[in-house]
Amino acid sequence: MARLFHAPLSPFCRKVRLSLAEKKIECELVEERYWEQDPDFMRRNPAGKVPILKIDGKILTESAAICEYLEELHPEPSLMPKSPEARHEVRRLVGWFDDKFHSEVTSKLLNERVYRKLQGTGYPDSSNVKAGSKAIKYHLDYMAWLLDHRRWLAGDHMTLADFAAAAHLSSLDYISDVDWNRSEAVKDWYAKIKSRPAFRSLLADQIPGFPPPAHYADLDF
Amino acid sequence: MARLFHAPLSPFCRKVRLSLAEKKIECELVEERYWEQDPDFMRRNPAGKVPILKIDGKILTESAAICEYLEELHPEPSLMPKSPEARHEVRRLVGWFDDKFHSEVTSKLLNERVYRKLQGTGYPDSSNVKAGSKAIKYHLDYMAWLLDHRRWLAGDHMTLADFAAAAHLSSLDYISDVDWNRSEAVKDWYAKIKSRPAFRSLLADQIPGFPPPAHYADLDF
């Protein structure tokens, strides 16, 4: 069986978990305290990051590269469109969330509110929290603008772009950092994706010392 | 004709320039002072970043997504292998350089030595320069280890992984931040890639106020 070394709130791991579950690839989850940089862990991935996927006798790292691999070997159900132009749009948005959204929002809020405590590196830096809370508004508005033109973020079908975005937003929702009242279109989109069977494992996550809010696992949030 | 909005020393733009040139896609280069966030520029890419490629009547952004698009529409000469496992390895390494190497090395050295002056944001922060100069050693050693097993970084053929790595190293070489004596294997690899016709445009770059060192454009460096 495949095995995923992961951290529960990591949006990169969540994107891979969603892809695996949507494609019905059975996978054992192994929690990794990646910040301890244990030698076995560093041997599996010298980049010192999760996710790490053991599958088909191989060790795969880098979430975007893992998702493309899963798509190529398990093309159904498809999370990538067929035309090069539409595929570019999916990859552009995956990059948007995993690079820009992550650096402006997720890393700022999640690192300060959760990882500082887990890793014992001190109190939250309120300037980061403030910057992240401000930036998420602009990103939610951008998503609302996309969803005004499209059924899903990258077009009329659900793709890896939706999983990348939902991975970030679900991690932030775990710490109550998403204002679902800001855009009805974004809330409707999230309700659709949250109700998929592939999402269930994410909604069952529990971080010791950080209980999720009641609405986190509620499909009618 | 295609048109690329770029910044000369941006490794992300250089990777796209190498792909375009290797595939012999004619392209006009337009320099973009992206940090000024001019409204026309932000309309082309709300992420506020270069590269931006106008091609086939479309506007494409995010360097990894652009390179995959070029590969799908112009598959020859190929910069991606055929098997999903080998394709994963290329994408993993592109991620390694564009994410890890960039945050630990390129951004630290290039931002401090060049962009602070160009953008008028003050003097270099020596702790960043020191951290970048230290980290590049570890990365050069990792490249040497890869090249000990392989002719090119991701296997026996030149791929996007080599272009991603060469894009970062060439930008750093412009400011004399690469110690080519550290590894003969890395130097030989760079000499091979530097002598390709696709590399010529990079070697002709000139940033006003920052003349390149003599060895920068020398194929026998």
Tab-separated table of C-alpha atoms in Angstrom:
chain	number	residue	atom	x	y	z
A	1	MET	CA	0.000	0.000	0.000
A	2	ALA	CA	1.163	3.576	-0.613
A	3	ARG	CA	2.415	5.514	2.391
A	4	LEU	CA	2.346	9.293	2.788
A	5	PHE	CA	4.630	11.023	5.276
A	6	HIS	CA	2.789	14.222	6.072
A	7	ALA	CA	1.881	16.971	8.524
A	8	PRO	CA	-1.883	17.277	9.075
A	9	LEU	CA	-2.210	21.033	8.499
A	10	SER	CA	0.326	21.287	5.656
A	11	PRO	CA	-1.582	22.524	2.582
A	12	PHE	CA	0.940	20.746	0.329
A	13	CYS	CA	0.202	17.417	2.033
A	14	ARG	CA	-3.523	18.102	1.970
A	15	LYS	CA	-3.432	18.673	-1.791
A	16	VAL	CA	-1.745	15.278	-2.248
A	17	ARG	CA	-4.196	13.602	0.185
A	18	LEU	CA	-7.119	15.009	-1.804
A	19	SER	CA	-5.637	13.752	-5.105
A	20	LEU	CA	-4.981	10.273	-3.678
A	21	ALA	CA	-8.473	10.020	-2.183
A	22	GLU	CA	-10.235	11.365	-5.280
A	23	LYS	CA	-8.416	8.738	-7.348
A	24	LYS	CA	-9.231	6.072	-4.725
A	25	ILE	CA	-5.567	5.167	-4.182
A	26	GLU	CA	-5.324	3.572	-0.746
A	27	CYS	CA	-2.641	5.195	1.334
A	28	GLU	CA	-1.410	4.919	4.893
A	29	LEU	CA	-0.767	8.274	6.576
A	30	VAL	CA	2.345	8.691	8.738
A	31	GLU	CA	2.685	11.927	10.658
A	32	GLU	CA	6.106	13.520	10.335
A	33	ARG	CA	7.493	16.168	12.693
A	34	TYR	CA	9.473	17.495	9.733
A	35	TRP	CA	10.982	20.395	11.652
A	36	GLU	CA	12.998	17.904	13.751
A	37	GLN	CA	14.891	16.895	10.557
A	38	ASP	CA	15.361	13.320	11.743
A	39	PRO	CA	18.098	11.486	9.697
A	40	ASP	CA	15.673	8.868	8.267
A	41	PHE	CA	13.406	11.659	7.142
A	42	MET	CA	16.280	13.629	5.573
A	43	ARG	CA	17.376	10.499	3.708
A	44	ARG	CA	13.907	10.152	2.210
A	45	ASN	CA	13.873	13.832	1.247
A	46	PRO	CA	17.056	15.924	1.418
A	47	ALA	CA	14.850	18.983	0.899
A	48	GLY	CA	13.631	18.399	4.486
A	49	LYS	CA	9.979	18.868	3.587
A	50	VAL	CA	6.694	16.976	3.567
A	51	PRO	CA	4.849	15.491	1.701
A	52	ILE	CA	6.869	12.366	0.882
A	53	LEU	CA	4.960	9.635	-0.937
A	54	LYS	CA	6.160	6.027	-1.040
A	55	ILE	CA	4.339	4.440	-3.961
A	56	ASP	CA	5.072	1.832	-6.641
A	57	GLY	CA	8.407	1.123	-4.907
A	58	LYS	CA	9.520	4.749	-5.296
A	59	ILE	CA	9.925	7.731	-3.026
A	60	LEU	CA	8.358	10.877	-4.452
A	61	THR	CA	8.620	14.421	-3.118
A	62	GLU	CA	7.471	17.964	-4.066
A	63	SER	CA	3.681	18.153	-3.990
A	64	ALA	CA	3.217	19.542	-7.517
A	65	ALA	CA	5.461	16.833	-8.999
A	66	ILE	CA	3.639	14.138	-6.984
A	67	CYS	CA	0.219	15.294	-8.211
A	68	GLU	CA	1.376	15.293	-11.844
A	69	TYR	CA	2.754	11.760	-11.363
A	70	LEU	CA	-0.559	10.535	-9.902
A	71	GLU	CA	-2.405	12.190	-12.789
A	72	GLU	CA	-0.204	10.484	-15.375
A	73	LEU	CA	-0.401	7.011	-13.814
A	74	HIS	CA	-4.011	7.189	-12.598
A	75	PRO	CA	-5.707	9.459	-15.115
A	76	GLU	CA	-9.269	8.684	-13.924
A	77	PRO	CA	-11.014	10.536	-12.414
A	78	SER	CA	-9.143	13.315	-14.132
A	79	LEU	CA	-7.978	16.398	-12.245
A	80	MET	CA	-6.400	17.958	-15.326
A	81	PRO	CA	-8.149	19.135	-18.502
A	82	LYS	CA	-6.984	18.027	-21.958
A	83	SER	CA	-5.995	21.202	-23.839
A	84	PRO	CA	-2.557	22.762	-23.246
A	85	GLU	CA	-4.195	26.152	-22.612
A	86	ALA	CA	-6.549	24.760	-19.944
A	87	ARG	CA	-3.717	22.729	-18.404
A	88	HIS	CA	-1.656	25.911	-18.189
A	89	GLU	CA	-4.485	27.624	-16.328
A	90	VAL	CA	-4.650	24.770	-13.780
A	91	ARG	CA	-0.892	24.874	-13.219
A	92	ARG	CA	-0.890	28.678	-13.030
A	93	LEU	CA	-3.458	28.547	-10.235
A	94	VAL	CA	-1.707	25.719	-8.397
A	95	GLY	CA	1.379	27.958	-8.510
A	96	TRP	CA	-0.710	30.945	-7.372
A	97	PHE	CA	-1.879	29.143	-4.224
A	98	ASP	CA	1.260	27.180	-3.410
A	99	ASP	CA	3.587	30.116	-3.960
A	100	LYS	CA	1.839	33.485	-3.642
A	101	PHE	CA	-1.081	32.549	-1.358
A	102	HIS	CA	1.237	30.433	0.775
A	103	SER	CA	3.825	33.139	1.277
A	104	GLU	CA	1.315	35.961	1.772
A	105	VAL	CA	-1.324	34.133	3.822
A	106	THR	CA	-0.923	30.490	4.897
A	107	SER	CA	2.669	30.633	6.085
A	108	LYS	CA	2.015	33.863	7.982
A	109	LEU	CA	-1.085	32.652	9.831
A	110	LEU	CA	-0.330	28.971	10.302
A	111	ASN	CA	3.322	29.425	11.267
A	112	GLU	CA	2.483	32.059	13.821
A	113	ARG	CA	-0.616	30.495	15.323
A	114	VAL	CA	0.298	26.795	15.244
A	115	TYR	CA	3.885	25.943	14.339
A	116	ARG	CA	5.528	28.357	16.747
A	117	LYS	CA	3.784	26.537	19.578
A	118	LEU	CA	4.342	23.029	18.190
A	119	GLN	CA	8.001	23.743	17.485
A	120	GLY	CA	8.529	25.739	20.680
A	121	THR	CA	9.851	28.825	18.865
A	122	GLY	CA	8.046	31.467	20.899
A	123	TYR	CA	4.975	33.656	20.737
A	124	PRO	CA	3.141	34.630	17.541
A	125	ASP	CA	4.489	37.697	15.752
A	126	SER	CA	1.394	39.884	15.516
A	127	SER	CA	2.681	41.793	12.468
A	128	ASN	CA	2.703	38.535	10.467
A	129	VAL	CA	-0.777	37.605	11.685
A	130	LYS	CA	-2.019	41.064	10.720
A	131	ALA	CA	-0.433	40.900	7.254
A	132	GLY	CA	-1.862	37.408	6.612
A	133	SER	CA	-5.343	38.418	7.789
A	134	LYS	CA	-5.257	41.402	5.470
A	135	ALA	CA	-3.911	39.518	2.436
A	136	ILE	CA	-6.486	36.714	2.606
A	137	LYS	CA	-9.241	39.230	1.816
A	138	TYR	CA	-7.651	40.134	-1.486
A	139	HIS	CA	-7.183	36.452	-2.343
A	140	LEU	CA	-10.807	35.587	-1.487
A	141	ASP	CA	-11.886	38.440	-3.757
A	142	TYR	CA	-9.699	37.089	-6.556
A	143	MET	CA	-11.284	33.643	-6.117
A	144	ALA	CA	-14.749	35.243	-6.163
A	145	TRP	CA	-13.827	36.999	-9.418
A	146	LEU	CA	-12.691	33.704	-10.972
A	147	LEU	CA	-15.858	31.931	-9.784
A	148	ASP	CA	-17.985	34.662	-11.277
A	149	HIS	CA	-16.833	33.458	-14.700
A	150	ARG	CA	-16.411	29.734	-14.028
A	151	ARG	CA	-18.014	26.809	-12.159
A	152	TRP	CA	-14.637	25.781	-10.699
A	153	LEU	CA	-11.489	27.844	-10.229
A	154	ALA	CA	-9.753	26.887	-13.481
A	155	GLY	CA	-12.824	26.270	-15.656
A	156	ASP	CA	-15.979	24.191	-15.809
A	157	HIS	CA	-14.489	21.097	-14.197
A	158	MET	CA	-12.935	20.389	-10.832
A	159	THR	CA	-9.134	20.226	-11.126
A	160	LEU	CA	-5.915	20.253	-9.130
A	161	ALA	CA	-6.331	24.038	-8.893
A	162	ASP	CA	-9.419	23.537	-6.729
A	163	PHE	CA	-7.562	21.029	-4.571
A	164	ALA	CA	-4.612	23.392	-4.121
A	165	ALA	CA	-6.915	26.238	-3.085
A	166	ALA	CA	-9.098	24.051	-0.852
A	167	ALA	CA	-5.992	22.595	0.810
A	168	HIS	CA	-4.874	26.081	1.883
A	169	LEU	CA	-8.320	27.298	2.885
A	170	SER	CA	-9.095	24.137	4.874
A	171	SER	CA	-5.858	24.482	6.869
A	172	LEU	CA	-6.739	28.091	7.618
A	173	ASP	CA	-10.343	27.159	8.431
A	174	TYR	CA	-8.973	24.785	11.078
A	175	ILE	CA	-7.698	27.877	12.913
A	176	SER	CA	-10.820	29.954	12.075
A	177	ASP	CA	-8.953	32.275	9.732
A	178	VAL	CA	-11.373	32.226	6.782
A	179	ASP	CA	-14.269	34.683	6.667
A	180	TRP	CA	-16.854	32.640	4.764
A	181	ASN	CA	-19.230	35.594	4.703
A	182	ARG	CA	-16.924	37.595	2.447
A	183	SER	CA	-18.090	35.925	-0.772
A	184	GLU	CA	-21.094	33.700	-1.379
A	185	ALA	CA	-19.452	32.303	-4.526
A	186	VAL	CA	-16.368	31.182	-2.582
A	187	LYS	CA	-18.504	29.713	0.204
A	188	ASP	CA	-20.633	27.765	-2.314
A	189	TRP	CA	-17.483	26.505	-4.042
A	190	TYR	CA	-15.988	25.383	-0.726
A	191	ALA	CA	-19.267	23.687	0.324
A	192	LYS	CA	-19.205	21.684	-2.934
A	193	ILE	CA	-15.622	20.557	-2.483
A	194	LYS	CA	-15.953	19.990	1.292
A	195	SER	CA	-18.817	17.568	0.752
A	196	ARG	CA	-16.773	15.243	-1.471
A	197	PRO	CA	-15.830	11.873	0.043
A	198	ALA	CA	-12.164	12.729	-0.696
A	199	PHE	CA	-12.395	15.544	1.857
A	200	ARG	CA	-13.442	13.375	4.823
A	201	SER	CA	-9.960	12.509	6.055
A	202	LEU	CA	-9.049	16.227	6.235
A	203	LEU	CA	-12.153	16.999	8.267
A	204	ALA	CA	-11.236	14.281	10.779
A	205	ASP	CA	-7.782	15.784	11.535
A	206	GLN	CA	-7.106	16.678	15.164
A	207	ILE	CA	-3.948	18.503	16.244
A	208	PRO	CA	-3.214	17.931	19.956
A	209	GLY	CA	-3.507	21.257	21.792
A	210	PHE	CA	-5.376	22.850	18.864
A	211	PRO	CA	-8.983	21.604	18.741
A	212	PRO	CA	-10.740	22.725	15.529
A	213	PRO	CA	-13.766	25.024	15.749
A	214	ALA	CA	-17.203	23.362	15.511
A	215	HIS	CA	-17.847	24.611	11.966
A	216	TYR	CA	-14.598	23.074	10.639
A	217	ALA	CA	-16.037	19.596	9.978
A	218	ASP	CA	-19.631	20.772	9.481
A	219	LEU	CA	-20.801	20.459	5.883
A	220	ASP	CA	-23.445	23.081	6.584
A	221	PHE	CA	-21.046	25.725	7.887
B	1	MET	CA	5.692	36.806	-32.717
B	2	ALA	CA	5.710	35.766	-29.050
B	3	ARG	CA	6.615	38.434	-26.509
B	4	LEU	CA	8.154	37.816	-23.100
B	5	PHE	CA	7.893	40.426	-20.348
B	6	HIS	CA	10.892	39.682	-18.174
B	7	ALA	CA	13.658	40.891	-15.868
B	8	PRO	CA	17.145	39.979	-17.115
B	9	LEU	CA	18.473	38.409	-13.918
B	10	SER	CA	15.248	36.662	-12.872
B	11	PRO	CA	15.965	32.908	-12.841
B	12	PHE	CA	12.298	32.202	-13.579
B	13	CYS	CA	12.469	34.333	-16.725
B	14	ARG	CA	15.809	32.798	-17.690
B	15	LYS	CA	14.350	29.293	-17.477
B	16	VAL	CA	11.557	30.328	-19.870
B	17	ARG	CA	14.042	32.083	-22.186
B	18	LEU	CA	16.141	28.908	-22.341
B	19	SER	CA	13.069	26.778	-23.150
B	20	LEU	CA	11.914	29.174	-25.870
B	21	ALA	CA	15.371	29.356	-27.434
B	22	GLU	CA	15.997	25.599	-27.252
B	23	LYS	CA	12.686	25.040	-29.032
B	24	LYS	CA	13.539	27.804	-31.543
B	25	ILE	CA	10.389	29.805	-30.775
B	26	GLU	CA	11.087	33.375	-31.815
B	27	CYS	CA	10.291	35.780	-29.037
B	28	GLU	CA	10.652	39.503	-28.441
B	29	LEU	CA	11.991	40.393	-24.994
B	30	VAL	CA	10.447	43.326	-23.121
B	31	GLU	CA	12.104	44.368	-19.885
B	32	GLU	CA	9.674	44.871	-17.030
B	33	ARG	CA	10.415	46.803	-13.853
B	34	TYR	CA	7.970	44.495	-12.085
B	35	TRP	CA	8.516	46.048	-8.663
B	36	GLU	CA	6.861	49.248	-9.872
B	37	GLN	CA	3.598	47.284	-10.282
B	38	ASP	CA	2.451	49.432	-13.190
B	39	PRO	CA	-1.333	49.019	-13.861
B	40	ASP	CA	-0.834	47.535	-17.364
B	41	PHE	CA	1.565	45.016	-15.913
B	42	MET	CA	-0.800	44.075	-13.066
B	43	ARG	CA	-3.609	43.609	-15.581
B	44	ARG	CA	-1.454	41.126	-17.495
B	45	ASN	CA	-0.548	39.298	-14.276
B	46	PRO	CA	-2.413	40.045	-11.052
B	47	ALA	CA	0.288	38.026	-9.247
B	48	GLY	CA	2.612	40.985	-9.969
B	49	LYS	CA	5.465	38.783	-11.185
B	50	VAL	CA	7.532	38.090	-14.262
B	51	PRO	CA	7.761	36.138	-16.566
B	52	ILE	CA	4.649	36.900	-18.581
B	53	LEU	CA	4.528	35.282	-22.026
B	54	LYS	CA	2.216	36.512	-24.775
B	55	ILE	CA	1.947	33.648	-27.228
B	56	ASP	CA	-0.689	32.134	-29.531
B	57	GLY	CA	-3.011	35.036	-28.594
B	58	LYS	CA	-2.841	34.148	-24.893
B	59	ILE	CA	-1.179	35.605	-21.828
B	60	LEU	CA	0.626	32.972	-19.774
B	61	THR	CA	2.215	33.372	-16.346
B	62	GLU	CA	4.020	31.218	-13.714
B	63	SER	CA	7.279	29.917	-15.157
B	64	ALA	CA	6.662	26.216	-14.399
B	65	ALA	CA	3.213	26.358	-16.021
B	66	ILE	CA	4.659	28.217	-19.038
B	67	CYS	CA	7.399	25.619	-19.557
B	68	GLU	CA	4.890	22.744	-19.397
B	69	TYR	CA	2.724	24.568	-21.949
B	70	LEU	CA	5.682	25.040	-24.313
B	71	GLU	CA	6.576	21.371	-23.869
B	72	GLU	CA	3.044	20.222	-24.706
B	73	LEU	CA	2.655	22.446	-27.787
B	74	HIS	CA	6.253	22.257	-29.037
B	75	PRO	CA	7.417	18.809	-27.922
B	76	GLU	CA	10.605	18.845	-30.043
B	77	PRO	CA	13.361	19.107	-28.956
B	78	SER	CA	12.030	17.520	-25.805
B	79	LEU	CA	12.931	18.852	-22.375
B	80	MET	CA	10.855	16.225	-20.562
B	81	PRO	CA	11.400	12.463	-20.538
B	82	LYS	CA	8.584	10.037	-21.344
B	83	SER	CA	8.066	7.864	-18.236
B	84	PRO	CA	5.987	9.211	-15.320
B	85	GLU	CA	8.806	8.364	-12.906
B	86	ALA	CA	11.418	10.277	-14.906
B	87	ARG	CA	8.982	13.178	-15.408
B	88	HIS	CA	8.476	13.288	-11.652
B	89	GLU	CA	12.220	13.556	-11.144
B	90	VAL	CA	12.435	16.512	-13.556
B	91	ARG	CA	9.551	18.299	-11.824
B	92	ARG	CA	10.963	17.519	-8.380
B	93	LEU	CA	14.240	19.179	-9.321
B	94	VAL	CA	12.567	22.162	-10.973
B	95	GLY	CA	10.719	22.559	-7.643
B	96	TRP	CA	13.995	22.119	-5.740
B	97	PHE	CA	15.661	24.995	-7.583
B	98	ASP	CA	12.696	27.328	-7.964
B	99	ASP	CA	11.535	26.899	-4.377
B	100	LYS	CA	14.332	25.733	-2.046
B	101	PHE	CA	17.396	27.008	-3.915
B	102	HIS	CA	15.619	30.273	-4.672
B	103	SER	CA	14.604	30.962	-1.091
B	104	GLU	CA	17.909	29.827	0.446
B	105	VAL	CA	20.340	31.207	-2.143
B	106	THR	CA	19.180	33.218	-5.167
B	107	SER	CA	16.719	35.515	-3.404
B	108	LYS	CA	19.184	36.187	-0.606
B	109	LEU	CA	22.153	37.074	-2.836
B	110	LEU	CA	20.439	38.699	-5.803
B	111	ASN	CA	17.938	40.721	-3.784
B	112	GLU	CA	20.635	42.068	-1.517
B	113	ARG	CA	23.313	42.736	-4.106
B	114	VAL	CA	21.224	43.934	-7.050
B	115	TYR	CA	17.541	44.564	-6.395
B	116	ARG	CA	18.015	46.701	-3.321
B	117	LYS	CA	20.037	49.123	-5.434
B	118	LEU	CA	17.774	48.946	-8.499
B	119	GLN	CA	14.659	49.415	-6.384
B	120	GLY	CA	16.246	51.950	-4.053
B	121	THR	CA	15.452	50.028	-0.876
B	122	GLY	CA	18.743	50.535	0.933
B	123	TYR	CA	22.006	48.765	1.603
B	124	PRO	CA	22.556	44.990	1.415
B	125	ASP	CA	21.723	43.086	4.596
B	126	SER	CA	24.970	41.236	5.247
B	127	SER	CA	23.289	38.450	7.241
B	128	ASN	CA	21.299	37.487	4.127
B	129	VAL	CA	24.402	37.609	1.933
B	130	LYS	CA	26.234	35.418	4.444
B	131	ALA	CA	23.385	32.902	4.669
B	132	GLY	CA	23.111	32.706	0.860
B	133	SER	CA	26.878	32.293	0.400
B	134	LYS	CA	26.866	29.469	2.927
B	135	ALA	CA	23.800	27.689	1.520
B	136	ILE	CA	25.044	27.658	-2.093
B	137	LYS	CA	27.901	25.346	-1.034
B	138	TYR	CA	25.495	22.689	0.152
B	139	HIS	CA	23.462	23.013	-3.048
B	140	LEU	CA	26.557	22.737	-5.281
B	141	ASP	CA	27.492	19.585	-3.361
B	142	TYR	CA	24.000	18.167	-3.913
B	143	MET	CA	24.333	18.875	-7.647
B	144	ALA	CA	27.768	17.219	-7.673
B	145	TRP	CA	26.240	14.152	-5.988
B	146	LEU	CA	23.479	13.987	-8.629
B	147	LEU	CA	26.013	14.408	-11.449
B	148	ASP	CA	28.115	11.631	-10.014
B	149	HIS	CA	25.269	9.245	-10.944
B	150	ARG	CA	23.917	10.934	-14.050
B	151	ARG	CA	25.020	12.805	-17.180
B	152	TRP	CA	22.445	15.563	-16.581
B	153	LEU	CA	20.725	16.563	-13.348
B	154	ALA	CA	17.574	14.474	-13.765
B	155	GLY	CA	19.032	11.588	-15.787
B	156	ASP	CA	20.859	10.892	-19.030
B	157	HIS	CA	19.211	13.638	-21.057
B	158	MET	CA	19.083	17.394	-20.729
B	159	THR	CA	15.721	18.494	-19.307
B	160	LEU	CA	13.877	21.414	-17.741
B	161	ALA	CA	15.644	20.520	-14.478
B	162	ASP	CA	18.970	21.530	-16.045
B	163	PHE	CA	17.448	24.762	-17.340
B	164	ALA	CA	15.992	25.587	-13.922
B	165	ALA	CA	19.351	25.002	-12.225
B	166	ALA	CA	21.349	26.813	-14.926
B	167	ALA	CA	18.950	29.753	-14.772
B	168	HIS	CA	19.678	30.248	-11.065
B	169	LEU	CA	23.416	29.644	-11.343
B	170	SER	CA	23.799	31.945	-14.346
B	171	SER	CA	22.045	34.798	-12.496
B	172	LEU	CA	24.363	34.263	-9.538
B	173	ASP	CA	27.385	33.974	-11.829
B	174	TYR	CA	26.532	37.442	-13.155
B	175	ILE	CA	27.319	38.767	-9.665
B	176	SER	CA	30.302	36.386	-9.175
B	177	ASP	CA	28.570	34.332	-6.502
B	178	VAL	CA	29.335	30.849	-7.831
B	179	ASP	CA	32.560	29.111	-6.833
B	180	TRP	CA	33.213	27.005	-9.946
B	181	ASN	CA	36.198	25.398	-8.271
B	182	ARG	CA	34.035	23.644	-5.691
B	183	SER	CA	33.072	20.760	-8.002
B	184	GLU	CA	34.535	19.726	-11.315
B	185	ALA	CA	31.358	17.801	-12.157
B	186	VAL	CA	29.210	20.913	-11.699
B	187	LYS	CA	31.644	23.050	-13.673
B	188	ASP	CA	31.685	20.540	-16.560
B	189	TRP	CA	27.884	20.387	-16.526
B	190	TYR	CA	27.645	24.190	-16.616
B	191	ALA	CA	30.229	24.406	-19.412
B	192	LYS	CA	28.100	22.009	-21.509
B	193	ILE	CA	24.900	23.952	-20.979
B	194	LYS	CA	26.573	27.365	-21.281
B	195	SER	CA	27.894	26.506	-24.736
B	196	ARG	CA	24.430	25.785	-26.159
B	197	PRO	CA	23.120	28.334	-28.673
B	198	ALA	CA	20.031	28.732	-26.419
B	199	PHE	CA	22.279	30.243	-23.741
B	200	ARG	CA	23.633	33.086	-25.897
B	201	SER	CA	20.944	35.633	-25.096
B	202	LEU	CA	21.559	35.193	-21.339
B	203	LEU	CA	25.280	35.736	-21.772
B	204	ALA	CA	24.624	39.010	-23.620
B	205	ASP	CA	22.585	40.520	-20.743
B	206	GLN	CA	23.858	43.810	-19.330
B	207	ILE	CA	22.302	45.422	-16.257
B	208	PRO	CA	23.060	49.170	-16.120
B	209	GLY	CA	25.233	49.877	-13.101
B	210	PHE	CA	26.130	46.188	-12.698
B	211	PRO	CA	28.660	45.136	-15.350
B	212	PRO	CA	29.171	41.346	-15.365
B	213	PRO	CA	32.599	39.912	-14.547
B	214	ALA	CA	34.782	38.908	-17.522
B	215	HIS	CA	34.264	35.175	-16.977
B	216	TYR	CA	30.461	35.512	-17.109
B	217	ALA	CA	30.155	35.268	-20.898
B	218	ASP	CA	33.377	33.292	-21.398
B	219	LEU	CA	32.727	29.700	-22.503
B	220	ASP	CA	36.155	28.758	-21.185
B	221	PHE	CA	35.607	30.123	-17.672
